[in-house]
C-alpha positions in Angstrom: 1.7 25.1 -11.5 3.1 25.4 -8.0 5.3 22.7 -6.4 2.8 21.9 -3.8 0.1 21.3 -6.4 2.5 19.0 -8.4 3.2 17.1 -5.2 -0.4 16.6 -4.5 -1.1 15.4 -8.0 1.8 13.0 -7.8 0.5 11.5 -4.5 -3.0 11.2 -6.0 -1.5 9.3 -9.0 0.4 7.0 -6.8 -2.7 6.2 -4.7 -4.8 5.4 -7.8 -2.0 3.2 -9.2 -1.5 1.4 -6.0 -5.2 0.9 -5.5 -5.7 -0.6 -9.0 -2.7 -2.9 -8.4 -3.9 -4.1 -5.0 -7.5 -4.6 -6.3 -6.1 -6.7 -9.1 -4.0 -8.7 -6.8 -6.9 -9.3 -4.4 -9.1 -10.5 -7.3 -6.3 -13.0 -8.0 -6.5 -14.4 -4.6 -3.8 -12.4 -2.8 -4.6 -11.6 0.8 -4.0 -8.1 2.1 -3.2 -7.1 5.7 -2.6 -3.9 7.5 -1.0 -4.2 11.0 -1.8 -7.9 11.2 -5.5 -7.5 10.2 -7.1 -8.4 7.0 -7.8 -5.2 5.0 -9.3 -4.0 1.7 -7.1 -2.4 -0.9 -8.4 1.2 0.0 -7.4 0.8 3.6 -4.0 -0.4 2.7 -3.5 2.5 0.3 -4.8 5.0 2.8 -2.1 3.8 5.3 0.9 3.3 2.8 0.7 6.1 0.4 1.4 9.3 2.4 4.3 11.5 2.7 6.7 10.0 5.2 4.5 6.9 5.6 5.6 4.7 8.4 4.3 1.6 6.6 6.2 -0.9 4.7 4.9 -3.7 2.4 6.0 -7.3 2.9 5.4 -9.7 0.2 4.7 -13.3 1.3 5.3 -15.9 -1.4 4.7 -19.6 -1.5 7.3 -22.2 -2.6 6.4 -21.7 -6.3 7.2 -18.1 -6.1 3.5 -16.9 -6.2 2.6 -13.9 -4.1 0.0 -15.1 -1.5 -0.1 -12.1 0.9 0.9 -8.5 1.0 1.4 -7.2 4.6 1.6 -3.5 5.3 3.2 -3.1 8.8 4.0 0.1 10.7 7.8 0.6 10.9 8.9 2.0 14.2 12.2 3.4 15.4 13.7 2.0 18.5 
């Protein structure tokens, strides 16, 4: 198996894993945002799981330590 094919398979596995996790979180009441807008899990995955992705996840928790939001925001250089 060539290196490029292995890389593609690893990215696909990461996408599937992240999609499952975000769908489960959403069912549990966690809100998802991409660039400040409400988003579905598939949209967040499409932005965040890419080679050299400029997106970073920020987890917003409440006073009890429960995750309430996951915010994917574009990281830019200045």
